Coordinates of C-alpha atoms (C1' of nucleotides) in Angstrom, one line a residue:
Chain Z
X135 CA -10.7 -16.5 8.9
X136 CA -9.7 -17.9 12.2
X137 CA -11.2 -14.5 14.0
X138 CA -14.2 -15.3 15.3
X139 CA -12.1 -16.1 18.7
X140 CA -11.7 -12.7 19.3
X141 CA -14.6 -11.0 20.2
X142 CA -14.8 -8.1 22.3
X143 CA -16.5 -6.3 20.1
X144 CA -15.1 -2.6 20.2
X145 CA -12.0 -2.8 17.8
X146 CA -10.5 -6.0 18.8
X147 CA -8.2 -5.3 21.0
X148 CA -6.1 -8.5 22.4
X149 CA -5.0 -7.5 25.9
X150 CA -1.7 -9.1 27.0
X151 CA -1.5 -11.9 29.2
X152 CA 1.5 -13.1 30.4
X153 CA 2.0 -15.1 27.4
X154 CA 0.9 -13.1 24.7
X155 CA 3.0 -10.4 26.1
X156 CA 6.2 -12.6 26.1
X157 CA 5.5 -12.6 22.6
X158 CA 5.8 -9.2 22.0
X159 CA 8.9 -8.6 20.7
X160 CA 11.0 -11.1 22.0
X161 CA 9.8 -13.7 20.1
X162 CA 8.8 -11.5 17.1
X163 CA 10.9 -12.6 13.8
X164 CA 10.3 -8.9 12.7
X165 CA 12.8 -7.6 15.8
X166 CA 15.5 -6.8 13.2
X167 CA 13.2 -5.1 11.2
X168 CA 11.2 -3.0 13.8
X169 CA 11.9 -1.2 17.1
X170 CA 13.6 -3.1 18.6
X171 CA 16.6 -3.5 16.3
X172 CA 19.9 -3.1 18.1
X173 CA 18.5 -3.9 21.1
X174 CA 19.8 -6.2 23.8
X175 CA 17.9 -9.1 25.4
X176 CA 16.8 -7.3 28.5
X177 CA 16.2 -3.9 26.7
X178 CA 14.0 -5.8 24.4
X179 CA 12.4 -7.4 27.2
X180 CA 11.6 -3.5 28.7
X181 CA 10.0 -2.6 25.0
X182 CA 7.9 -5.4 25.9
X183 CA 6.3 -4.2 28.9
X184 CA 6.1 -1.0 27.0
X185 CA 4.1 -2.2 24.1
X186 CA 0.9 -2.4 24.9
X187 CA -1.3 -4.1 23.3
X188 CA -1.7 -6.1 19.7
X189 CA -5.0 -5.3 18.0
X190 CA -6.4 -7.0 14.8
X191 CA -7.5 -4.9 11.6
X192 CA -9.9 -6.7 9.1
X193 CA -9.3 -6.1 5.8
X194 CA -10.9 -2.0 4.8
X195 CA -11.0 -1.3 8.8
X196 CA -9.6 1.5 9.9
X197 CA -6.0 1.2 12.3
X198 CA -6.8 5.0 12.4
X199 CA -8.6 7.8 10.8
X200 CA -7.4 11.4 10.8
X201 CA -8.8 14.4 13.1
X202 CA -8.8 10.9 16.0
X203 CA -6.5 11.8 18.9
X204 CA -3.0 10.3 18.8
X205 CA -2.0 8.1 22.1
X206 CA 0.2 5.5 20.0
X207 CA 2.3 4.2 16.8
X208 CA 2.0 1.0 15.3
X209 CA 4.1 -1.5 14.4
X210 CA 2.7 -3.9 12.2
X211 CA 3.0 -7.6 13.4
X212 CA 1.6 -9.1 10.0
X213 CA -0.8 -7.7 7.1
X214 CA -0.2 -4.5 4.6
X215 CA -1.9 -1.0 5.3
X216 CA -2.1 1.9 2.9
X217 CA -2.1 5.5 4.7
X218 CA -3.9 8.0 3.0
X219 CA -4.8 12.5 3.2
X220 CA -8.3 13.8 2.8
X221 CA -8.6 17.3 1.5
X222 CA -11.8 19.8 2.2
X223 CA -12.7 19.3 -1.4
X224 CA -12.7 15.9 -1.6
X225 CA -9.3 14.9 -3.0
X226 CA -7.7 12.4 -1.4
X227 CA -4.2 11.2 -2.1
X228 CA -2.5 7.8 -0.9
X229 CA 0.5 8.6 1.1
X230 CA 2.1 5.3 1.7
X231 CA 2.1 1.7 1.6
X232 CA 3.4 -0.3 4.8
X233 CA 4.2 -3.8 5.7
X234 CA 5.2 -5.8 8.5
X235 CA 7.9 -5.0 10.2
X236 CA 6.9 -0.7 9.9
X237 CA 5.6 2.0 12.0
X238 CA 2.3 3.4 11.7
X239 CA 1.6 6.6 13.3
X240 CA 4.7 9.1 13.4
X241 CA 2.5 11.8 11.0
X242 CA 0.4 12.0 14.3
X243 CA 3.2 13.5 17.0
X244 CA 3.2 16.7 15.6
X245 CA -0.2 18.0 16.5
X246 CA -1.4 15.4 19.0
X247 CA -4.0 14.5 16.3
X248 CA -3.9 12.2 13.3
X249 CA -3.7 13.8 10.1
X250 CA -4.4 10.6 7.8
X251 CA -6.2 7.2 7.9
X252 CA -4.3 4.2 7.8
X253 CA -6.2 1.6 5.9
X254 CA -5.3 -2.6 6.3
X255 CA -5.7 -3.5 2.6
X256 CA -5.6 -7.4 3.9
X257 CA -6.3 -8.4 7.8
X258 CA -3.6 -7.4 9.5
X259 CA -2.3 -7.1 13.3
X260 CA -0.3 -4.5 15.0
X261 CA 1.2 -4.2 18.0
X262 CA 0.3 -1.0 20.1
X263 CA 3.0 1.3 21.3
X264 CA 1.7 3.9 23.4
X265 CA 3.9 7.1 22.9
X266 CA 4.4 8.4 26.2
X267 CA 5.7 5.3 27.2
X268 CA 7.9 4.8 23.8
X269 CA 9.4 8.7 25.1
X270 CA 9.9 7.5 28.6
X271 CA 11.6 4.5 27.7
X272 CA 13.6 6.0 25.1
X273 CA 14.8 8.5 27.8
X274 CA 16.0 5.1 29.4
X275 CA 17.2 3.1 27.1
X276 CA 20.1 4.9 24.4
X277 CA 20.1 2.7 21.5
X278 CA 15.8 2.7 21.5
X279 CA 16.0 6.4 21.4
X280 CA 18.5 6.2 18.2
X281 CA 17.0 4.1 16.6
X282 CA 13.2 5.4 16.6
X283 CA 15.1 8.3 15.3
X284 CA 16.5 6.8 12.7
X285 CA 12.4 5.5 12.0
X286 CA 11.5 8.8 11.9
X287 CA 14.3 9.8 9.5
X288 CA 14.0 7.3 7.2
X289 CA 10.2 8.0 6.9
X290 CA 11.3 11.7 6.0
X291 CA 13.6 10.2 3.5
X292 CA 11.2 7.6 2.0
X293 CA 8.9 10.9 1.2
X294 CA 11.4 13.0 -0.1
X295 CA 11.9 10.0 -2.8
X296 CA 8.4 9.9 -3.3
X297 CA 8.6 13.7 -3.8
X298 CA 11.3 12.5 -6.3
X299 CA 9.3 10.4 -8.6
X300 CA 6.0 12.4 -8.5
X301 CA 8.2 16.0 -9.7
X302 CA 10.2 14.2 -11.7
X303 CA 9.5 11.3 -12.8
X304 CA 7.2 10.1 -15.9
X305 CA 4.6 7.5 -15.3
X306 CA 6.2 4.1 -16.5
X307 CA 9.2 5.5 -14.2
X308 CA 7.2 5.9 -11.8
X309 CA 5.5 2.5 -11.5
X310 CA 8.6 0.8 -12.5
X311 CA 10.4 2.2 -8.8
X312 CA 7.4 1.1 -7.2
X313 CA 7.9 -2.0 -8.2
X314 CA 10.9 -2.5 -7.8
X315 CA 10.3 -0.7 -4.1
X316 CA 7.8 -3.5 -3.1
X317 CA 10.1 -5.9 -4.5
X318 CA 13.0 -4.7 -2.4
X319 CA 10.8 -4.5 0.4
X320 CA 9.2 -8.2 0.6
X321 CA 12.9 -9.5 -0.3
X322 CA 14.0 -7.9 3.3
X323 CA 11.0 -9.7 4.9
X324 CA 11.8 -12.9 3.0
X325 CA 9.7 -12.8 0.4
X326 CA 10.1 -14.1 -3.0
X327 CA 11.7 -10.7 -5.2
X328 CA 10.0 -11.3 -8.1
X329 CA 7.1 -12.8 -7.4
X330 CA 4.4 -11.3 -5.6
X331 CA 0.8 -9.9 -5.1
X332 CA -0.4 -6.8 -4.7
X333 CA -3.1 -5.6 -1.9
X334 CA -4.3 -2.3 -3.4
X335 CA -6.3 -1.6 -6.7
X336 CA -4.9 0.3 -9.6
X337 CA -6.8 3.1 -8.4
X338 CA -4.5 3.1 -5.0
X339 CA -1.5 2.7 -7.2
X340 CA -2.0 5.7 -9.2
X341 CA -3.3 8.3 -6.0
X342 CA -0.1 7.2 -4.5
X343 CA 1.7 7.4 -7.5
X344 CA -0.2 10.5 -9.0
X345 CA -1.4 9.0 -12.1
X346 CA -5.1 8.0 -13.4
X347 CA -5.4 4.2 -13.0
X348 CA -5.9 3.7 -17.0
X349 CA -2.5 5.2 -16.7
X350 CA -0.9 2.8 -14.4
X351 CA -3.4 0.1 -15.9
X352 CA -1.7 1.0 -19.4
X353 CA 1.8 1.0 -17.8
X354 CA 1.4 -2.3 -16.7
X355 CA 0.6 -3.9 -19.7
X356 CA 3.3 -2.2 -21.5
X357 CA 6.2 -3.9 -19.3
X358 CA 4.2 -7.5 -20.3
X359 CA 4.5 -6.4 -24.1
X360 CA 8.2 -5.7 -23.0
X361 CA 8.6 -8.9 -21.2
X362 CA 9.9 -6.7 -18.2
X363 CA 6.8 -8.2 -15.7
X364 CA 3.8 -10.3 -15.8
X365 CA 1.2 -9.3 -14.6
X366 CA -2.3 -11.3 -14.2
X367 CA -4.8 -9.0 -12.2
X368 CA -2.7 -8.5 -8.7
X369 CA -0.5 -11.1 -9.2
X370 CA 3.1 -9.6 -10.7
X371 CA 5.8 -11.4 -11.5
X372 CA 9.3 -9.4 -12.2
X373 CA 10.7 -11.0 -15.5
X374 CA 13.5 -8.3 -15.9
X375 CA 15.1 -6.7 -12.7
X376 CA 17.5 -4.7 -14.5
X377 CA 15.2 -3.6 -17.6
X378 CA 12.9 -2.1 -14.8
X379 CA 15.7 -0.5 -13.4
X380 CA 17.6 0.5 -16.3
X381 CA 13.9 2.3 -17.1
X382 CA 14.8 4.6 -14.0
X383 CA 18.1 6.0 -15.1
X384 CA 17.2 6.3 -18.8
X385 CA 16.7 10.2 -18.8
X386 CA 14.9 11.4 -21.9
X387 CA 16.0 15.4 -22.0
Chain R
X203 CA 28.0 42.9 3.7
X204 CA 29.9 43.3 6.9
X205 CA 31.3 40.2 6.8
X206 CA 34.9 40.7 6.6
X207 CA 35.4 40.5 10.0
X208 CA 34.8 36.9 10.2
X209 CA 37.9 34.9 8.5
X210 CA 38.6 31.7 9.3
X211 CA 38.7 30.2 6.0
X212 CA 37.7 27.0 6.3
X213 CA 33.7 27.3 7.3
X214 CA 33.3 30.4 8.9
X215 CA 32.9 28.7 12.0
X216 CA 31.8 31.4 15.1
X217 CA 33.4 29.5 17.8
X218 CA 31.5 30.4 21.0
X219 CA 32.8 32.4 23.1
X220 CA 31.0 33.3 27.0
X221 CA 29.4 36.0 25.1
X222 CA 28.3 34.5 21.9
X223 CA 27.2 31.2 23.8
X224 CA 24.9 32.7 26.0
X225 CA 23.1 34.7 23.2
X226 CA 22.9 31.2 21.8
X227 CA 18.9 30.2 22.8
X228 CA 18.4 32.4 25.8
X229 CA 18.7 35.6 24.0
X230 CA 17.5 34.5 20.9
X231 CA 14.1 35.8 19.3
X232 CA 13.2 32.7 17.7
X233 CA 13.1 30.7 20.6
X234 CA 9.2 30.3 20.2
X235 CA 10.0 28.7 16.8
X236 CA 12.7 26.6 17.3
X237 CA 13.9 23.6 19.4
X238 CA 14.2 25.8 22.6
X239 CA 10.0 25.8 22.5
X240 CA 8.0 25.4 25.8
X241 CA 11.6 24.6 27.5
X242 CA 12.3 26.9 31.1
X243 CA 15.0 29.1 31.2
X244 CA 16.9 26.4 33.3
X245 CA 16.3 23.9 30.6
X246 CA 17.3 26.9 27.5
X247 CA 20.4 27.1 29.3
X248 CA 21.0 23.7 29.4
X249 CA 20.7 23.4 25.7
X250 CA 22.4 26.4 25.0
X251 CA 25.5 24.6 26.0
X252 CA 25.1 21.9 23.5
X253 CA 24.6 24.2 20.8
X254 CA 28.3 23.9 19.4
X255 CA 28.6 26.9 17.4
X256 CA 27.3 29.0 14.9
X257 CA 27.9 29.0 11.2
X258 CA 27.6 31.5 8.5
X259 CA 26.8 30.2 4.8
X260 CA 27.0 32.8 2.0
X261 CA 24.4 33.1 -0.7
X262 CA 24.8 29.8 -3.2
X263 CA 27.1 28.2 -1.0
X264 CA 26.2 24.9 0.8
X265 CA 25.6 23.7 4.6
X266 CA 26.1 20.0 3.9
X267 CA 25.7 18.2 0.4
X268 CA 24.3 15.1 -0.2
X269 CA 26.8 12.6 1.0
X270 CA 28.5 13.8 3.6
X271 CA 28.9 12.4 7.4
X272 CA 25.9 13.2 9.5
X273 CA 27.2 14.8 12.5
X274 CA 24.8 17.5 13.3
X275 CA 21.6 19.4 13.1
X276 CA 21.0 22.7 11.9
X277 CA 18.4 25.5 13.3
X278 CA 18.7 28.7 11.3
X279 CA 18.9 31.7 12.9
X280 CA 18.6 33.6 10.3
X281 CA 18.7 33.4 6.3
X282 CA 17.0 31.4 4.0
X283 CA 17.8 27.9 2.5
X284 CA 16.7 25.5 -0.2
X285 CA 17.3 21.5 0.0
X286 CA 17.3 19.4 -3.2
X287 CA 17.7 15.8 -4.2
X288 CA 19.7 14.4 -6.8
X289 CA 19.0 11.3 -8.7
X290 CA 22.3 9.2 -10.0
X291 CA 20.7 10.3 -13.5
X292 CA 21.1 14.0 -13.3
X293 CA 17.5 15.1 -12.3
X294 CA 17.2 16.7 -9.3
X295 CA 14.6 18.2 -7.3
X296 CA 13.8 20.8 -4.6
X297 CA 12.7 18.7 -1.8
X298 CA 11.6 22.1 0.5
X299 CA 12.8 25.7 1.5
X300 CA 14.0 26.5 4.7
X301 CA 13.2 30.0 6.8
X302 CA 14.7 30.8 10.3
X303 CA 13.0 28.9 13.0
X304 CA 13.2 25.7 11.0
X305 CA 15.4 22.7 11.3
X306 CA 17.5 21.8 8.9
X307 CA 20.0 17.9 8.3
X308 CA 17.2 15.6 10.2
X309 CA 17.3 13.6 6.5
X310 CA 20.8 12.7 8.0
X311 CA 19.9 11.0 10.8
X312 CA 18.5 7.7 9.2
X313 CA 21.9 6.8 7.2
X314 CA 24.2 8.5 8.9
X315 CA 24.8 10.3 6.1
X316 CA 23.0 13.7 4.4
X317 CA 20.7 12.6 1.6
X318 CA 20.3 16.0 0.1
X319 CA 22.0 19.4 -0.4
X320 CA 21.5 22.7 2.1
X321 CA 22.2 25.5 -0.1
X322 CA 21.1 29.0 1.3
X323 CA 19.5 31.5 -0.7
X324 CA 21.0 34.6 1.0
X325 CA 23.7 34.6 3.7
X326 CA 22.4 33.0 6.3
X327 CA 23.4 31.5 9.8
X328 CA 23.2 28.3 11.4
X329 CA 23.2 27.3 15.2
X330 CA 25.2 23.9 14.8
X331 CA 23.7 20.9 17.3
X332 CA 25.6 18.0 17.1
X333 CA 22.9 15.6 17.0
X334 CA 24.8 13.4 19.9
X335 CA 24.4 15.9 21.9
X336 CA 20.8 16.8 21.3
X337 CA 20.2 12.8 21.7
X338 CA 21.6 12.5 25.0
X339 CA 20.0 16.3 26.4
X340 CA 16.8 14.8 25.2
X341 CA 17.2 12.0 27.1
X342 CA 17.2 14.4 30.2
X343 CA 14.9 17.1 29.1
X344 CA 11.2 15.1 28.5
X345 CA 10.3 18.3 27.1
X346 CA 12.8 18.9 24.7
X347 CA 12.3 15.1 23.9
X348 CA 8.9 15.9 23.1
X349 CA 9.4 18.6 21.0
X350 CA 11.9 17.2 19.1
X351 CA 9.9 14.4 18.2
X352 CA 7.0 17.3 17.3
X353 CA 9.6 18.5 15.0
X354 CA 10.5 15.9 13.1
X355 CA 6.9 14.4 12.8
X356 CA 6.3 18.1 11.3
X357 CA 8.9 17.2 9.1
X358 CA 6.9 14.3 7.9
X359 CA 3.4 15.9 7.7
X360 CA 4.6 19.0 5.5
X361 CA 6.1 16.3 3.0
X362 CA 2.7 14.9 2.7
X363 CA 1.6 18.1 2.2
X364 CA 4.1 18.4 -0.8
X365 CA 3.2 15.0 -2.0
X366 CA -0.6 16.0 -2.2
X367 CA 0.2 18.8 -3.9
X368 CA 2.3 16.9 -6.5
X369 CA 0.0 14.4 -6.6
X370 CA -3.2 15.8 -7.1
X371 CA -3.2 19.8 -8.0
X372 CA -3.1 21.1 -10.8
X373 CA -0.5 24.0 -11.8
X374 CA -2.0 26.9 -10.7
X375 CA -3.5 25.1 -7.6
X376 CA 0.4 24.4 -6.8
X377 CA 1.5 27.8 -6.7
X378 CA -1.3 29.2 -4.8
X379 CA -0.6 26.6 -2.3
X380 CA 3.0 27.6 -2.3
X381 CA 2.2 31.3 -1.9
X382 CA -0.1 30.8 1.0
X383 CA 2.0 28.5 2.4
X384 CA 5.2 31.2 2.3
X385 CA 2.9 33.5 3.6
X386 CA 1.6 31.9 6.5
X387 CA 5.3 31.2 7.3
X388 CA 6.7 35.5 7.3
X389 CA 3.5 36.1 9.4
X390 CA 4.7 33.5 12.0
X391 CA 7.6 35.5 11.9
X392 CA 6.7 38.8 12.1
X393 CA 6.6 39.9 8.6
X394 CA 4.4 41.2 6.1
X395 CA 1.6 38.1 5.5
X396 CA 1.0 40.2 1.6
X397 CA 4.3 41.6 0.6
X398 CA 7.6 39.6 0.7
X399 CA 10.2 38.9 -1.8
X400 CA 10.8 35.8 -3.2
X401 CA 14.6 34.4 -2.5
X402 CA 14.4 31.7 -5.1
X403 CA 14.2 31.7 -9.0
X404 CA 11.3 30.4 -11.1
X405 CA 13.3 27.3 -11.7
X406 CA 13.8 26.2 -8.0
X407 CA 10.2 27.2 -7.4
X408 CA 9.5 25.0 -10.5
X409 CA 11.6 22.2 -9.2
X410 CA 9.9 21.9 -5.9
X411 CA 6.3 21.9 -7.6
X412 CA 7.2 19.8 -10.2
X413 CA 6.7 22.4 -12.9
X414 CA 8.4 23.7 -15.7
X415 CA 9.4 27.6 -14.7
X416 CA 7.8 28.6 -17.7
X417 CA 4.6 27.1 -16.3
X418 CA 5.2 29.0 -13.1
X419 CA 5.8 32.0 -14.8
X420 CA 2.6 31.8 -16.7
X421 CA 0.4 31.1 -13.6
X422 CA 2.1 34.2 -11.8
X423 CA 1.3 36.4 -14.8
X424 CA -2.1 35.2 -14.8
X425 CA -2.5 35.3 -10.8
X426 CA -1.4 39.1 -11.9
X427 CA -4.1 39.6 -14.5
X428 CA -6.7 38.3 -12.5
X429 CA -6.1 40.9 -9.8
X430 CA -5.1 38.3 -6.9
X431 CA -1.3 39.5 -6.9
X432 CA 0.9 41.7 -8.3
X433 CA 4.6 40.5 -9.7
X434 CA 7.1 42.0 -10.2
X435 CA 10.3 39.9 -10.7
X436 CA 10.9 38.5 -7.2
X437 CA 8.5 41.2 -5.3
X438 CA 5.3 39.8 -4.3
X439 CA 2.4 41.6 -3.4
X440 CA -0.8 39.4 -2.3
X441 CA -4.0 41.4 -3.2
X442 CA -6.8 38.8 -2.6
X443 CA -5.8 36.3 0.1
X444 CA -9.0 34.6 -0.2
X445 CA -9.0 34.5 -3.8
X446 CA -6.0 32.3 -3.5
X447 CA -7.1 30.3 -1.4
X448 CA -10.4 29.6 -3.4
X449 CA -8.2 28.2 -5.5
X450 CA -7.3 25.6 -3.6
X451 CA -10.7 23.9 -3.0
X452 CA -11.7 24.7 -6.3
X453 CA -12.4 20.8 -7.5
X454 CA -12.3 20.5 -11.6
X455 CA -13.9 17.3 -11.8
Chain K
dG8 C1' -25.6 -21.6 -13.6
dC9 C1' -26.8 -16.7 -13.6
dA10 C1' -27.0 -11.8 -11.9
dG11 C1' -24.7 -8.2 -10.2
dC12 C1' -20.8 -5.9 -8.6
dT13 C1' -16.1 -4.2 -8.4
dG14 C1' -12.0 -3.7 -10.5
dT15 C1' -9.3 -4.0 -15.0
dT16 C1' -8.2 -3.4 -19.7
dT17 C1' -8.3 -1.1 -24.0
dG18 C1' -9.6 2.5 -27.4
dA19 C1' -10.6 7.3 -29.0
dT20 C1' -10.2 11.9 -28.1
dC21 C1' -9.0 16.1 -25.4
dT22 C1' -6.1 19.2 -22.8
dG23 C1' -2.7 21.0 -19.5
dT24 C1' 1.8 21.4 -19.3
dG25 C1' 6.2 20.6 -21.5
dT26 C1' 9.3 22.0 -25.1
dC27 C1' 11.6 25.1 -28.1
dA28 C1' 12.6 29.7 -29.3
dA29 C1' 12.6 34.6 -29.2
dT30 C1' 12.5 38.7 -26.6
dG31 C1' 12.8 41.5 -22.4
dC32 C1' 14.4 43.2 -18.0
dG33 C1' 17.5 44.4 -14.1
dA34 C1' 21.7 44.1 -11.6
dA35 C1' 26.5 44.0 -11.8
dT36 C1' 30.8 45.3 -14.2
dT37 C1' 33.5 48.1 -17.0
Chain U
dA129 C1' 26.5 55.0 -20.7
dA130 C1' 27.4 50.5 -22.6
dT131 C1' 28.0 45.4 -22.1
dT132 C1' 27.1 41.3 -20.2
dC133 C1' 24.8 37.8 -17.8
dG134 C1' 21.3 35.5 -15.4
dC135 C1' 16.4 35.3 -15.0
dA136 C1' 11.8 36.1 -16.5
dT137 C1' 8.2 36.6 -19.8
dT138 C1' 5.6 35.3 -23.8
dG139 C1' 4.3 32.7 -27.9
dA140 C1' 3.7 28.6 -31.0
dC141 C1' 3.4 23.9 -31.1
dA142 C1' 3.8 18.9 -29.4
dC143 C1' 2.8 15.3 -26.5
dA144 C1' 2.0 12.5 -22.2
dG145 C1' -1.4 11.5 -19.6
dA146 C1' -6.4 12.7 -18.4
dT147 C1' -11.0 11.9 -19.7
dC148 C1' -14.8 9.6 -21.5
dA149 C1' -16.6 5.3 -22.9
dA150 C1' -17.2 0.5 -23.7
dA151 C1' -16.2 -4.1 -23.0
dC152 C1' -14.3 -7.7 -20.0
dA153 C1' -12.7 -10.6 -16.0
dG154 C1' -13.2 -12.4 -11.5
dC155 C1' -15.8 -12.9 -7.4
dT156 C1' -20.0 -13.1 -4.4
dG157 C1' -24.4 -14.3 -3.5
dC158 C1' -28.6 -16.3 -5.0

DNA sequence: GCAGCTGTTTGATCTGTGTCAATGCGAATT
DNA sequence: AATTCGCATTGACACAGATCAAACAGCTGC
């Protein structure tokens, strides 16, 4: 849809010209969401020249696949991505779900290498951060090198919740805090809260969730008996916040 | 044991003295482990003097709980800890176990604030690095900068690893995993890789693999009968290494 | 419009793990 | 040596969610 402009045909990369780079973060309306939050005008304008390129994802390409060598995170300009682990025997679990405004990439530091694939589940675009250059300009610039801590941190925190809700948690529970996660989540981007649609399959629900999709499939149908959601294929609607929530703190032992 | 000496009441904080400091990361054995990694002695003395003090914690008693200001990272120098998770419900988890080497409070960076409870497991002690101070040496060291940021996207890849394991394995599966996995770690450090003792009860270890302990219990006695280790309360004995690990990428379906 | 595909829903049954309960063991205290 | 207390083990049974299976809906391409 509109792509067929780009074509260089090795992973369509966009390389900035003066004008697209301008656009990089200056003029993103993600800024208070992203990197650059906190920054000033001029320090945003040095991100820029740091970030290197934006690169399109169609929808089921790979941003990144793991074993590939990691050069640089990702900050996603539009689109959603799933991230997800491979194991020798086969299994595979879905580690994440990202959206605009969040960074790709950080599992990769460690080891130099990626160690899962990041999936766009609808065409997406991300801007290109190469990580020697985020370091060097984080050495520079104080309030960059705080806050991509604070990334980092909060990604640590995100999966100890997720840790949560698959030790704990029972399987309406868990689907009820994921929705009410991707609700949160689209609200701080704008979104409608209780209306929206979902990019991944029930299958992707339940590997991130660690339930059989008939499971989650089930679960969903139950909160329409209930009249907490509707649901019609991806599209959800939230019908009863609170009911969803309430579902959370209502311990059963 | 031998602690009596210490007696400051509040905290048992070692404040560092010439002597003390300069054992702080020059001197100490762990250095290949812990922050201090791949740093020159210039640089090790350097952060030696942002290293604000050290801090002994008693068996059951916590380093931080959930809550509290963030102020500072922990590096433990020797000891054993757990961190768990509380939900506003009353369930709470074992988000990961700590050994000495490994970094402890980086959940605290994102909020400002801890998200989860330090406890150790036997006396223990902390080097305290008041994260300010790490920031702004990092900002000087590239290399420490570096491996900071290898540390904390560690952080991030062993919680997949968790997740994955919550996710997708099945009981047994998760304690193998978690006895390799403990393993692997007391060789790193110099112990035994087949006999350690376990500084946690069935129920944490439960908690952290979302199991009942009584399901942990069971999968230890039958580890036992089938010859791959021997039990006996907290004593662990690996007999077959590899039979544990065939475990693992032993698919069911 | 129809065929074929992918993903979803729903039902029937099976099973791994949770739950409840009793007993056992070891370390600390007296 | 006896008592207590916190953990650990083991058994019997229940149940949430997995598995297997069939039908259905929506979409793509012909």
């Amino acid at each position: 849809m509109a792509d067929s402009e780009v074509h260089k045909p090795e992973k369509h990369i966009i390389p900035l010209t003066l004008t697209t780079l301008k656009a990089a973060c200056s003029q993103c309306n993600l800024r208070e969401l992203c990197l650059p939050y906190g920054l000033s005008e001029p320090e945003i304008e040095q991100l820029d020249s740091a970030v290197g390129a934006r690169r399109r994802i169609k929808r089921q390409q790979n941003l990144y696949h793991a074993g590939e060598d990691f050069e640089a995170i990702y900050a996603i300009r539009s689109g959603f991505f799933k991230t997800d682990v491979l194991l020798e025997d086969g299994r595979n679990q879905v580690t994440g779900f990202q959206m605009a405004g969040e960074i790709l990439g950080m599992d990769g530091i460690s080891g130099e290498t990626h160690t899962c694939n990041a999936v766009a589940l609808e065409d997406s675009e991300v801007c290109v951060i190469p990580f020697s250059q985020l370091e060097q300009l984080s050495r520079e610039i104080e309030t960059l090198q705080h806050h991509f801590h604070k990334v980092m941190s909060r990604e640590i925190v995100r999966d100890h919740g997720v840790m949560m809700l698959l030790g704990t948690m029972r399987a309406e529970e868990r689907l009820a805090a994921f929705l009410l996660n991707l609700s949160q989540r689209f609200t701080a981007r704008g979104y409608s809260p209780a209306e929206f649609h979902l990019r991944m399959t029930r299958d992707e629900i339940g590997s991130y969730l660690g339930l059989k999709l008939e499971t989650v499939s089930r679960a969903f149908s139950h909160f329409q008996e209930d009249g907490l959601i509707s649901v019609q294929q991806k599209h959800i609607v939230i019908l009863n916040h609170a009911g969803l929530k309430q579902l959370l703190n209502h311990q059963p032992n």
